[in-house]
PDB file of C-alpha atoms in Angstrom:
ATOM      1  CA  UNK A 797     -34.067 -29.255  18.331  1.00  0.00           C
ATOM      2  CA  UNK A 798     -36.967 -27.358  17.277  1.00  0.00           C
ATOM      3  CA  UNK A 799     -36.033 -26.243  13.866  1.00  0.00           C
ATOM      4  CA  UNK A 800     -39.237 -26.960  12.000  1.00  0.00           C
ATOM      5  CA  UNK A 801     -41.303 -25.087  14.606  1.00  0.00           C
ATOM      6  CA  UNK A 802     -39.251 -22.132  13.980  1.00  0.00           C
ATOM      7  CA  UNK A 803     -39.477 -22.425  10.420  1.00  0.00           C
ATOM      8  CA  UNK A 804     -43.117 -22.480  10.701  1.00  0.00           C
ATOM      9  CA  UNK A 805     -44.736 -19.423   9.086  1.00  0.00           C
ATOM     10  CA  UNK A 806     -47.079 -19.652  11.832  1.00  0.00           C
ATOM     11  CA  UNK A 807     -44.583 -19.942  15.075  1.00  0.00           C
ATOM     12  CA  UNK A 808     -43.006 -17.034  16.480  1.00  0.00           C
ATOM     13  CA  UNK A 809     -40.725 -19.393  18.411  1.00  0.00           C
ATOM     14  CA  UNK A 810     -37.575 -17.703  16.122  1.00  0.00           C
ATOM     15  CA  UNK A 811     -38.907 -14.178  17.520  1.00  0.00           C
ATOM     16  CA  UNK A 812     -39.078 -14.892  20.911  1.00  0.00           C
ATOM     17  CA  UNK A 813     -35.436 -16.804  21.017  1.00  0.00           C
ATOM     18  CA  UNK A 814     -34.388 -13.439  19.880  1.00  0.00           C
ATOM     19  CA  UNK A 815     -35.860 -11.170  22.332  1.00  0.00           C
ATOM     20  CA  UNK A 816     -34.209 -13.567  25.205  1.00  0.00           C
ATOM     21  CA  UNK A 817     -31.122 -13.625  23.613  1.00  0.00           C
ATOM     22  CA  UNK A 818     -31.118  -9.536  23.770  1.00  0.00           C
ATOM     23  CA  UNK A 819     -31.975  -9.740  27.542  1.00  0.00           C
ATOM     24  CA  UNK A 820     -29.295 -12.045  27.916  1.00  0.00           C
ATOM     25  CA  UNK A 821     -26.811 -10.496  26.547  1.00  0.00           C
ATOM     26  CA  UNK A 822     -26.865  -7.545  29.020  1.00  0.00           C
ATOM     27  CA  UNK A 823     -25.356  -9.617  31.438  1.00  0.00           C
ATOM     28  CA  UNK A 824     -22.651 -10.824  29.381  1.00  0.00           C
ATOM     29  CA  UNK A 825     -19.033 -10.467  30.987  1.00  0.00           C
ATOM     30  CA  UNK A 826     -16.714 -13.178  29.872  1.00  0.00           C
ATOM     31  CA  UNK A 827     -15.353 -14.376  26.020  1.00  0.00           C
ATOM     32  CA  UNK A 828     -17.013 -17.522  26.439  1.00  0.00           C
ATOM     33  CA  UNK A 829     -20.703 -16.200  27.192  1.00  0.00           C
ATOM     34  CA  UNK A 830     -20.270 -13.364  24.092  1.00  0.00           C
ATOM     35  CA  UNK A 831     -18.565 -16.544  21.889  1.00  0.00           C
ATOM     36  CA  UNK A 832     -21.959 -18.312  22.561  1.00  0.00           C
ATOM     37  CA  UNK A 833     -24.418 -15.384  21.949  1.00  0.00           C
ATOM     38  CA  UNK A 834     -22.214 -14.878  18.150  1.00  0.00           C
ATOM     39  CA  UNK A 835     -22.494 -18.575  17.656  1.00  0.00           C
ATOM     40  CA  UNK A 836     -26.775 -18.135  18.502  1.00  0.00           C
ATOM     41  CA  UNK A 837     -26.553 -15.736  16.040  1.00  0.00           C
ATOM     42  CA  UNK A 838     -25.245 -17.245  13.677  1.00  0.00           C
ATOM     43  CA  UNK A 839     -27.868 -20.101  14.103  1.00  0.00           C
ATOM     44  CA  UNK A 840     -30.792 -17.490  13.908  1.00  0.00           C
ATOM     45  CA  UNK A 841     -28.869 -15.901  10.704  1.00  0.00           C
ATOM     46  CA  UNK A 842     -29.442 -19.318   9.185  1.00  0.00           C
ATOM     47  CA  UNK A 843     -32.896 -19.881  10.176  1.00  0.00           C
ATOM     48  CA  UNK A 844     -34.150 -16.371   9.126  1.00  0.00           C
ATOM     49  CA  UNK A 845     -32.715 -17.038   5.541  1.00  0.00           C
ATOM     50  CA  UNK A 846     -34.385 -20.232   5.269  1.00  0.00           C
ATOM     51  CA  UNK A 847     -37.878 -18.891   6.427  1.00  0.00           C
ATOM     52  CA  UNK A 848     -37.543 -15.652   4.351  1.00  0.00           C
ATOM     53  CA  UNK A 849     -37.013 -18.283   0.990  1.00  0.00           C
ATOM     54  CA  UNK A 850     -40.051 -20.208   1.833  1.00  0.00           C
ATOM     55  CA  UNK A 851     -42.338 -16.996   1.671  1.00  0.00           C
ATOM     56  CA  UNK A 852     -44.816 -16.916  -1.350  1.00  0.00           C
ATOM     57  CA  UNK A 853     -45.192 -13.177  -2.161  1.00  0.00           C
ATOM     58  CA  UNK A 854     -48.725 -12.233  -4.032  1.00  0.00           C
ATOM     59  CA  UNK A 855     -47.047  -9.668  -6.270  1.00  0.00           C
ATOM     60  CA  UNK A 856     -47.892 -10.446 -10.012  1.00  0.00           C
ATOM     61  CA  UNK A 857     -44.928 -11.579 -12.771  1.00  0.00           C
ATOM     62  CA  UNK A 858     -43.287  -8.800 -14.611  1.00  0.00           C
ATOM     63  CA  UNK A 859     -45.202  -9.209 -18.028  1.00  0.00           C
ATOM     64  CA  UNK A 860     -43.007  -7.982 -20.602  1.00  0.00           C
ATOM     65  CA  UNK A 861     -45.886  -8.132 -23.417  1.00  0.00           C
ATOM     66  CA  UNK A 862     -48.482  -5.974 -21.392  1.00  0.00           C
ATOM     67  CA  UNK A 863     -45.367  -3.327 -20.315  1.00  0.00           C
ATOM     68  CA  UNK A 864     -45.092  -2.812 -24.387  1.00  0.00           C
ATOM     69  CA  UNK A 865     -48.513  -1.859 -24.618  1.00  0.00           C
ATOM     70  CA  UNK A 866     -48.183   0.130 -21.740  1.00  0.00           C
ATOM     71  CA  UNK A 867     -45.197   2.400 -23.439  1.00  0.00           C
ATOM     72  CA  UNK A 868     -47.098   2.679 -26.648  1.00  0.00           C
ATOM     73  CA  UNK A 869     -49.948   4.198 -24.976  1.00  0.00           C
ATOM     74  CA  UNK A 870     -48.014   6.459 -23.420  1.00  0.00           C
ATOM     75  CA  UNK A 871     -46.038   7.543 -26.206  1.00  0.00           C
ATOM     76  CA  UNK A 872     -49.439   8.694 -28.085  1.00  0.00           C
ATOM     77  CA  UNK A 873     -50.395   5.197 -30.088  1.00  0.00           C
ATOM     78  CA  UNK A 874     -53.961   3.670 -29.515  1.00  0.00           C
ATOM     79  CA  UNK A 875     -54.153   0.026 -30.632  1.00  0.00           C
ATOM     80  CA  UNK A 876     -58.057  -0.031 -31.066  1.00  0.00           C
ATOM     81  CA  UNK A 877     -57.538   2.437 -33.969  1.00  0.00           C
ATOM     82  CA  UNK A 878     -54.685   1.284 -35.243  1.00  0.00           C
ATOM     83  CA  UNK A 879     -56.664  -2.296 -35.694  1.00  0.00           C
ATOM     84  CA  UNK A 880     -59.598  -0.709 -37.602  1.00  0.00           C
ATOM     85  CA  UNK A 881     -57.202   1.514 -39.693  1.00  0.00           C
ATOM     86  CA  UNK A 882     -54.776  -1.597 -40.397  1.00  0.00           C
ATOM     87  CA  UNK A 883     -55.866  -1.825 -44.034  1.00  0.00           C
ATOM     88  CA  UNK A 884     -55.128   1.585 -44.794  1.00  0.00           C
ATOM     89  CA  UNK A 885     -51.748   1.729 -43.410  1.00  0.00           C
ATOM     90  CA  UNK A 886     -50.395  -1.079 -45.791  1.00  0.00           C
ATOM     91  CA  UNK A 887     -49.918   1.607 -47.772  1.00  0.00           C
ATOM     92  CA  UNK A 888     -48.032   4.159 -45.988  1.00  0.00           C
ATOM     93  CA  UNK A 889     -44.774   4.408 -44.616  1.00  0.00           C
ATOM     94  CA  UNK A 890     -45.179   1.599 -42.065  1.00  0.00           C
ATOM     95  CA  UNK A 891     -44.555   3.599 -39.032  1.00  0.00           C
ATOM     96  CA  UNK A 892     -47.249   4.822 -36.584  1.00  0.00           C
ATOM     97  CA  UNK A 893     -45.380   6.546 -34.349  1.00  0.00           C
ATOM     98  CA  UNK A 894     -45.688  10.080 -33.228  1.00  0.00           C
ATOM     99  CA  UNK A 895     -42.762  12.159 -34.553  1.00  0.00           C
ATOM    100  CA  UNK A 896     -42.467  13.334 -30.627  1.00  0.00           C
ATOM    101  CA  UNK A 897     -43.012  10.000 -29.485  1.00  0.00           C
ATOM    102  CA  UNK A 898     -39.481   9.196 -28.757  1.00  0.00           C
ATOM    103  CA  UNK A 899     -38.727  12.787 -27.000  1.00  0.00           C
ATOM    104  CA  UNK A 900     -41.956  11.920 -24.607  1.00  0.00           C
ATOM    105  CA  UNK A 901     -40.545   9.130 -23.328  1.00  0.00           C
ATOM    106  CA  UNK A 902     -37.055  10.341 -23.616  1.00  0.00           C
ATOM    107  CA  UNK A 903     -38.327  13.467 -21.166  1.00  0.00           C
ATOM    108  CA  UNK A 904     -40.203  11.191 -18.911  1.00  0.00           C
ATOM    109  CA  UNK A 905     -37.188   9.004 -18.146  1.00  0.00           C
ATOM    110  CA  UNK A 906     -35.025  11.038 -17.737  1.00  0.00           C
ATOM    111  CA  UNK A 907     -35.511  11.802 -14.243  1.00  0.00           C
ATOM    112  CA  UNK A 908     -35.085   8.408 -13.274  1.00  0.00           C
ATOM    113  CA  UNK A 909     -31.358   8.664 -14.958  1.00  0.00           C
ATOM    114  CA  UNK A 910     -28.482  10.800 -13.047  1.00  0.00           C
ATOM    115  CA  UNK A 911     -25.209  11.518 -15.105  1.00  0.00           C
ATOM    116  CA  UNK A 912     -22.402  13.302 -13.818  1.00  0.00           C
ATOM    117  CA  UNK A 913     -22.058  16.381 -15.653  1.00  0.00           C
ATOM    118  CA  UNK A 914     -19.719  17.052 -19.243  1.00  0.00           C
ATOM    119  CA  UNK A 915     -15.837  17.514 -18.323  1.00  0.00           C
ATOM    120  CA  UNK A 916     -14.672  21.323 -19.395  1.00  0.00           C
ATOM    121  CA  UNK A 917     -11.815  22.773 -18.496  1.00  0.00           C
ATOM    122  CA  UNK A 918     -11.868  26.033 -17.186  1.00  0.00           C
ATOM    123  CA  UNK A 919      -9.276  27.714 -19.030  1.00  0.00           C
ATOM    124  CA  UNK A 920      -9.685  26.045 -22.424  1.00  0.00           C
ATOM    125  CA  UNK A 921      -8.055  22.797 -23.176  1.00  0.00           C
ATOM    126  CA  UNK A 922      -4.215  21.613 -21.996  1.00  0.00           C
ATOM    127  CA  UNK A 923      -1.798  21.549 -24.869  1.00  0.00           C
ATOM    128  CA  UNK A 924      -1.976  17.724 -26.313  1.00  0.00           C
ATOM    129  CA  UNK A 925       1.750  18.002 -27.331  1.00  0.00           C
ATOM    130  CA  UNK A 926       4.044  15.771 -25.299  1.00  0.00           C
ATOM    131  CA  UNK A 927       6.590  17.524 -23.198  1.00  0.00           C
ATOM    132  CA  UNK A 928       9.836  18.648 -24.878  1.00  0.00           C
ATOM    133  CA  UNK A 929      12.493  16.234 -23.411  1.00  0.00           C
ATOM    134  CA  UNK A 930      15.153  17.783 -21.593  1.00  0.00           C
ATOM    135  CA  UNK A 931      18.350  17.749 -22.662  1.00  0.00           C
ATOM    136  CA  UNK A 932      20.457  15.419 -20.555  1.00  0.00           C
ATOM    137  CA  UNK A 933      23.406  16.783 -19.093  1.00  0.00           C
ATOM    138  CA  UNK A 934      26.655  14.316 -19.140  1.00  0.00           C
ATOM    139  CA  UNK A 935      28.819  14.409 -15.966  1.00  0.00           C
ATOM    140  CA  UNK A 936      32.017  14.214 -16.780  1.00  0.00           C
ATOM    141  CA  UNK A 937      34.115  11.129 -15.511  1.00  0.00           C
ATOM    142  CA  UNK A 938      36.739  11.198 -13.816  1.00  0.00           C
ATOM    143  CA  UNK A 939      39.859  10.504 -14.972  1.00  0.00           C
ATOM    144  CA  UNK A 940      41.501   7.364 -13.495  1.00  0.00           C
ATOM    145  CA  UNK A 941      44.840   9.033 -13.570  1.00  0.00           C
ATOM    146  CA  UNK A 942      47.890  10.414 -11.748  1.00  0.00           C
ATOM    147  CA  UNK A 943      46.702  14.222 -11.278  1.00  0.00           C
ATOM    148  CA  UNK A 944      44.061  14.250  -8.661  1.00  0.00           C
ATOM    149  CA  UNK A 945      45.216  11.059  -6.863  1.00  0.00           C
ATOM    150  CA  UNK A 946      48.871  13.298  -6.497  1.00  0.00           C
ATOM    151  CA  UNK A 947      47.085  16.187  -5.358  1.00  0.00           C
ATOM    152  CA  UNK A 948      45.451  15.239  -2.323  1.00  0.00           C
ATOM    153  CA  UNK A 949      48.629  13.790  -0.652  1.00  0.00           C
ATOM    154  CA  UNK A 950      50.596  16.485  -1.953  1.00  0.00           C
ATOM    155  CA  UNK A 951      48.518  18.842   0.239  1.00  0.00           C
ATOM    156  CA  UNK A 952      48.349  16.193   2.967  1.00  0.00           C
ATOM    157  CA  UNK A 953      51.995  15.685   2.949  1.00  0.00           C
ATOM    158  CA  UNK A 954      52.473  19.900   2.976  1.00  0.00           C
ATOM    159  CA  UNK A 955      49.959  19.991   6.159  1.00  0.00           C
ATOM    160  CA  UNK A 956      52.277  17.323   7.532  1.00  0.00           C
ATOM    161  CA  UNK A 957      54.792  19.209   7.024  1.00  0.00           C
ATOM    162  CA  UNK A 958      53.944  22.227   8.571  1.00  0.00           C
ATOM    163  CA  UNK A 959      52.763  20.550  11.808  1.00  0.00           C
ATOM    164  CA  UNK A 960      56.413  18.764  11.967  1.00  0.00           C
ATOM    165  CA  UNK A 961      58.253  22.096  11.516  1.00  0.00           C
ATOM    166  CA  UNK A 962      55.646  23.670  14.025  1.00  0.00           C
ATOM    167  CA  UNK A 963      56.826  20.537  16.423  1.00  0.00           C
ATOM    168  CA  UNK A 964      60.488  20.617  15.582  1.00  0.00           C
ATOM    169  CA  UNK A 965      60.828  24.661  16.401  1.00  0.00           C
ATOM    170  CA  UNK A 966      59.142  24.624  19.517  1.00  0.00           C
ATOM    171  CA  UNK A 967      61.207  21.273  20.879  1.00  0.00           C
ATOM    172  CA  UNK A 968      64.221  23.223  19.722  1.00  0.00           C
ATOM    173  CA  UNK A 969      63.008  26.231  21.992  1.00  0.00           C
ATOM    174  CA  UNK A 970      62.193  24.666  24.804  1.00  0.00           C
ATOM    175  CA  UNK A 971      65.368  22.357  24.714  1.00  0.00           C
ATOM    176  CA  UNK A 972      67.135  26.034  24.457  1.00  0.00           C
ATOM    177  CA  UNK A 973      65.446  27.157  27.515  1.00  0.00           C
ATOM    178  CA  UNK A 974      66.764  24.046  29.488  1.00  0.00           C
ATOM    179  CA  UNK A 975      69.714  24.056  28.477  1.00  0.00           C
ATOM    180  CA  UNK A 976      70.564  27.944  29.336  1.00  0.00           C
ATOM    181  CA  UNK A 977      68.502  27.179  32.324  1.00  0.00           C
ATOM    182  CA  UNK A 978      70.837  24.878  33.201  1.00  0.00           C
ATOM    183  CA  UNK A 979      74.082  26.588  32.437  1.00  0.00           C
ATOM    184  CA  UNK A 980      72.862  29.587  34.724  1.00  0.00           C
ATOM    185  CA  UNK A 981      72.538  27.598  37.724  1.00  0.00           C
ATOM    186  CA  UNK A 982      74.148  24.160  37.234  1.00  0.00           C
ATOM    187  CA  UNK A 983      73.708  23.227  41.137  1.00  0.00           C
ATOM    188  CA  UNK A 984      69.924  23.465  40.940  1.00  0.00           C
ATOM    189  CA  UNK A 985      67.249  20.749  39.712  1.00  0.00           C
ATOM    190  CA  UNK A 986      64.802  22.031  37.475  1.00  0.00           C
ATOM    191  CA  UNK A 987      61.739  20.634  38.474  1.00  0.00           C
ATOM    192  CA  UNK A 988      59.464  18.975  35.736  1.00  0.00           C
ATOM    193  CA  UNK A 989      56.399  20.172  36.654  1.00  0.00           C
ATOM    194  CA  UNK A 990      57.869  23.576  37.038  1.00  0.00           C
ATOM    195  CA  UNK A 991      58.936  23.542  33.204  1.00  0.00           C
ATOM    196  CA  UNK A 992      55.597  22.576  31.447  1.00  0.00           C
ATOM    197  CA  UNK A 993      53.188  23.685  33.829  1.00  0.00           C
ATOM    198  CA  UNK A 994      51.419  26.805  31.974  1.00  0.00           C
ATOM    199  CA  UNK A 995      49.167  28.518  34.854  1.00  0.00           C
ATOM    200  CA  UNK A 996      47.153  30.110  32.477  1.00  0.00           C
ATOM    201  CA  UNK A 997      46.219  27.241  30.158  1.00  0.00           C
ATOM    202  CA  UNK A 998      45.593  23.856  30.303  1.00  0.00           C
ATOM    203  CA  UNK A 999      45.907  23.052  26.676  1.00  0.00           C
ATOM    204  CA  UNK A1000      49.441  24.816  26.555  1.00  0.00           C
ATOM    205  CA  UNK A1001      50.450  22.767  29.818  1.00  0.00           C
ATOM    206  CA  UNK A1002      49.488  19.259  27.672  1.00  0.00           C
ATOM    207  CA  UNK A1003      51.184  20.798  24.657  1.00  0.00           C
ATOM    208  CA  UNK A1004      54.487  21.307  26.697  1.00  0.00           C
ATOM    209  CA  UNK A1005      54.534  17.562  28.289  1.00  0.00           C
ATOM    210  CA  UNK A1006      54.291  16.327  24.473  1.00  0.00           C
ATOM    211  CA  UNK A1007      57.418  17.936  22.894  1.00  0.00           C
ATOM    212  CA  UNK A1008      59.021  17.559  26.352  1.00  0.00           C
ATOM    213  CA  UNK A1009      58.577  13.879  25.740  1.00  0.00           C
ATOM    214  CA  UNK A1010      60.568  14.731  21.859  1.00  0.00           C
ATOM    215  CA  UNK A1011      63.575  16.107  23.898  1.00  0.00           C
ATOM    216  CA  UNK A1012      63.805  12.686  26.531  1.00  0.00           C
ATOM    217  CA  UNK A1013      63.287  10.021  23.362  1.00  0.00           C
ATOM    218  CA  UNK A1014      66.035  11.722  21.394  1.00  0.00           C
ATOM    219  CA  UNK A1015      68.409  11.851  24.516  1.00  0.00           C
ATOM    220  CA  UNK A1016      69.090  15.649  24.721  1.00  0.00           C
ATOM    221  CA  UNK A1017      67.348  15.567  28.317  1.00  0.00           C
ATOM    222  CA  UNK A1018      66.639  12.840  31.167  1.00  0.00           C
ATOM    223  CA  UNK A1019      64.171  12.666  34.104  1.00  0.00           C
ATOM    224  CA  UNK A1020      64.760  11.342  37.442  1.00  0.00           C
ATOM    225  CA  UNK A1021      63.992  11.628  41.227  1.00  0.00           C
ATOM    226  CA  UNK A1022      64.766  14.205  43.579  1.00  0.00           C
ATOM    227  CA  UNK A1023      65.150  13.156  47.434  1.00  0.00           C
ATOM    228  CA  UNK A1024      61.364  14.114  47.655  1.00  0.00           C
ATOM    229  CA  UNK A1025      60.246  11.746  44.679  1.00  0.00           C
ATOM    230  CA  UNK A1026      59.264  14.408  42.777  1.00  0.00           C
ATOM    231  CA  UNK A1027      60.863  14.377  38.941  1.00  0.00           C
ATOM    232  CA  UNK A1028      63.500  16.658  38.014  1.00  0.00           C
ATOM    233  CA  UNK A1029      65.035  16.858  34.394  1.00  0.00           C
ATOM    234  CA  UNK A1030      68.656  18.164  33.291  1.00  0.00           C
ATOM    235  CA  UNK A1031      69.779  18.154  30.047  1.00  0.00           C
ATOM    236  CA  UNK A1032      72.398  15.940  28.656  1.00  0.00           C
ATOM    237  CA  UNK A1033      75.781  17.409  27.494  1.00  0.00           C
ATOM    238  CA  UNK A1034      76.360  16.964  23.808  1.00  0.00           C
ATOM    239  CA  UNK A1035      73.558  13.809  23.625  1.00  0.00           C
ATOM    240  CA  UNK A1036      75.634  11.360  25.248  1.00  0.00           C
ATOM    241  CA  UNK A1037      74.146   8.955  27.068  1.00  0.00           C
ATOM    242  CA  UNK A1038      75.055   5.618  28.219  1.00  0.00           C
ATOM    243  CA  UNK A1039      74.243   3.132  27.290  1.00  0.00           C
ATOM    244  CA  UNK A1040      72.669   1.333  30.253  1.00  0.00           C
ATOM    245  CA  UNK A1041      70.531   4.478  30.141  1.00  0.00           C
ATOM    246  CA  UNK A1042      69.813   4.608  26.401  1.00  0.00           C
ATOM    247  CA  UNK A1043      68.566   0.793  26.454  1.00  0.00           C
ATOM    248  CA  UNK A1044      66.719   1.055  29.311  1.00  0.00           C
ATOM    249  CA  UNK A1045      64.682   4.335  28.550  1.00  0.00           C
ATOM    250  CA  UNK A1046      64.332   2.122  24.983  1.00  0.00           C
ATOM    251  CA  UNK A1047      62.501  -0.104  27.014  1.00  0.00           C
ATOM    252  CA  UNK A1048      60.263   1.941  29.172  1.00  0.00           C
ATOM    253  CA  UNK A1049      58.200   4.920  28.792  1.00  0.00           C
ATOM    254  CA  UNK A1050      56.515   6.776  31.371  1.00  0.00           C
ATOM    255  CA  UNK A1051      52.749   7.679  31.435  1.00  0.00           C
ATOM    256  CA  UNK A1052      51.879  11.072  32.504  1.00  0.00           C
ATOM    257  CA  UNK A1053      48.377  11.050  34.202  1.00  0.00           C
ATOM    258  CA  UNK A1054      46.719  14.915  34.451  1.00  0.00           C
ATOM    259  CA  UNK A1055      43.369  16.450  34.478  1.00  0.00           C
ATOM    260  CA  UNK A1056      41.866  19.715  34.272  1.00  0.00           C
ATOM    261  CA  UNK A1057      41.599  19.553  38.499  1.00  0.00           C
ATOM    262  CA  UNK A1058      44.885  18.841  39.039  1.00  0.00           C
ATOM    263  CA  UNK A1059      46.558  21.072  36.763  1.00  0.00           C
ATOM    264  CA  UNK A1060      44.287  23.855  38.913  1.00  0.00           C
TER     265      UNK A1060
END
């Protein structure tokens, strides 16, 4: 609304809105109040650059003729004398400048005129010769054959094996202790727990139930209840089993639940 006033060259109206603005602004708490003190500034942006183009400044024109009198004064040449002597200079050369004219100037200005210094290197130059390239060494492929695709599972199938033999000889012992076990003292169970239950380890106790297991699925043992519900196992005389048995322990298997606090 009052735009020209402000603009006036003789109105501080512009000046003033400024100063209230700044007292205003100390009391600024919420978005909306600092969104209207930017958007004031803004305004006053506008209105400063418009004022500061109408200023007239007194300063005189950059007068490129009178600066090139200026320089040839100061590099030794006076015009009045050169205008008398014009008619003997025809003659010369044609120049009427100092021979140290040039390095006057050149001295003078160079003050004004900051350069960053010469590169050197501090240890002479670097070698200018590209880099040698290296010699690539080639991998060598492998060979999409028989050889290393039969080695692994040859050593695979000889760890295999060895673990099966391992199995196989200690089913065989235990199945020997049962048995002689057995033949000692026909009239008494053997009690299952009894039989794998290491007191000393835990691991060898879990090792036990497993090829226990071997000697019940191939039929040279069988487990079953005593009066107290506890299992008992007795070998089987020459492997024969019936064959209710045989297809019913085909059809069932028996989960063995035991941790470290039980087998304490």
């Amino acid at each position: 609304e009052n735009r020209e006033d402000m603009l006036s060259s003789k109105s501080n109206r512009l000046t003033e809105a400024l100063e209230e603005a700044n007292k205003l602004f100390s009391g600024v708490h919420c978005s909306r109040e600092a969104a209207l003190d930017a958007q004031f500034l803004v305004l006053a942006s506008n209105l400063v650059k418009e004022k500061a183009n109408e200023l007239h400044s007194e300063m005189t024109a950059f007068d490129s003729l009178q600066f090139a009198e200026d320089l040839l004064t100061f590099m030794g040449i006076n015009r009045i004398e050169l205008e008398e002597n014009d008619s003997d200079s025809e003659g010369g050369s044609g120049g009427y400048l100092p021979s140290n004219a040039w390095h006057k100037l050149g001295e003078e200005t160079e003050k004004y005129f900051r350069r960053a210094p010469s590169f050197h290197y501090m240890l002479g130059s670097f070698r200018s010769d590209p880099p040698v390239p290296r010699q690539r060494i080639e991998r060598q492929k492998k060979v999409a054959g028989g050889e290393e695709k039969r080695a692994m599972p040859a050593q695979l199938k000889k760890m295999e094996e060895s673990h099966q033999e391992a199995t196989e000889k200690e089913v065989e012992r235990i199945l020997g202790l049962l048995q002689t076990h057995f033949l000692n003292d026909p009239g008494t169970p053997i009690s299952f727990f009894d039989l794998v239950i290491d007191p000393n380890s835990f691991a060898r106790t879990v090792e036990n139930i497993f090829h226990v297991s071997f000697i019940i699925r191939d039929g040279f043992a069988r487990l079953k209840l005593d009066e107290d519900k506890l299992p008992i196992i007795e070998p089987l005389k020459d492997n024969k089993v019936k064959e209710g048995d045989r297809s019913a322990g085909a059809r069932n298997q028996v989960v063995i639940s035991l941790n470290y606090r039980e087998w304490k």
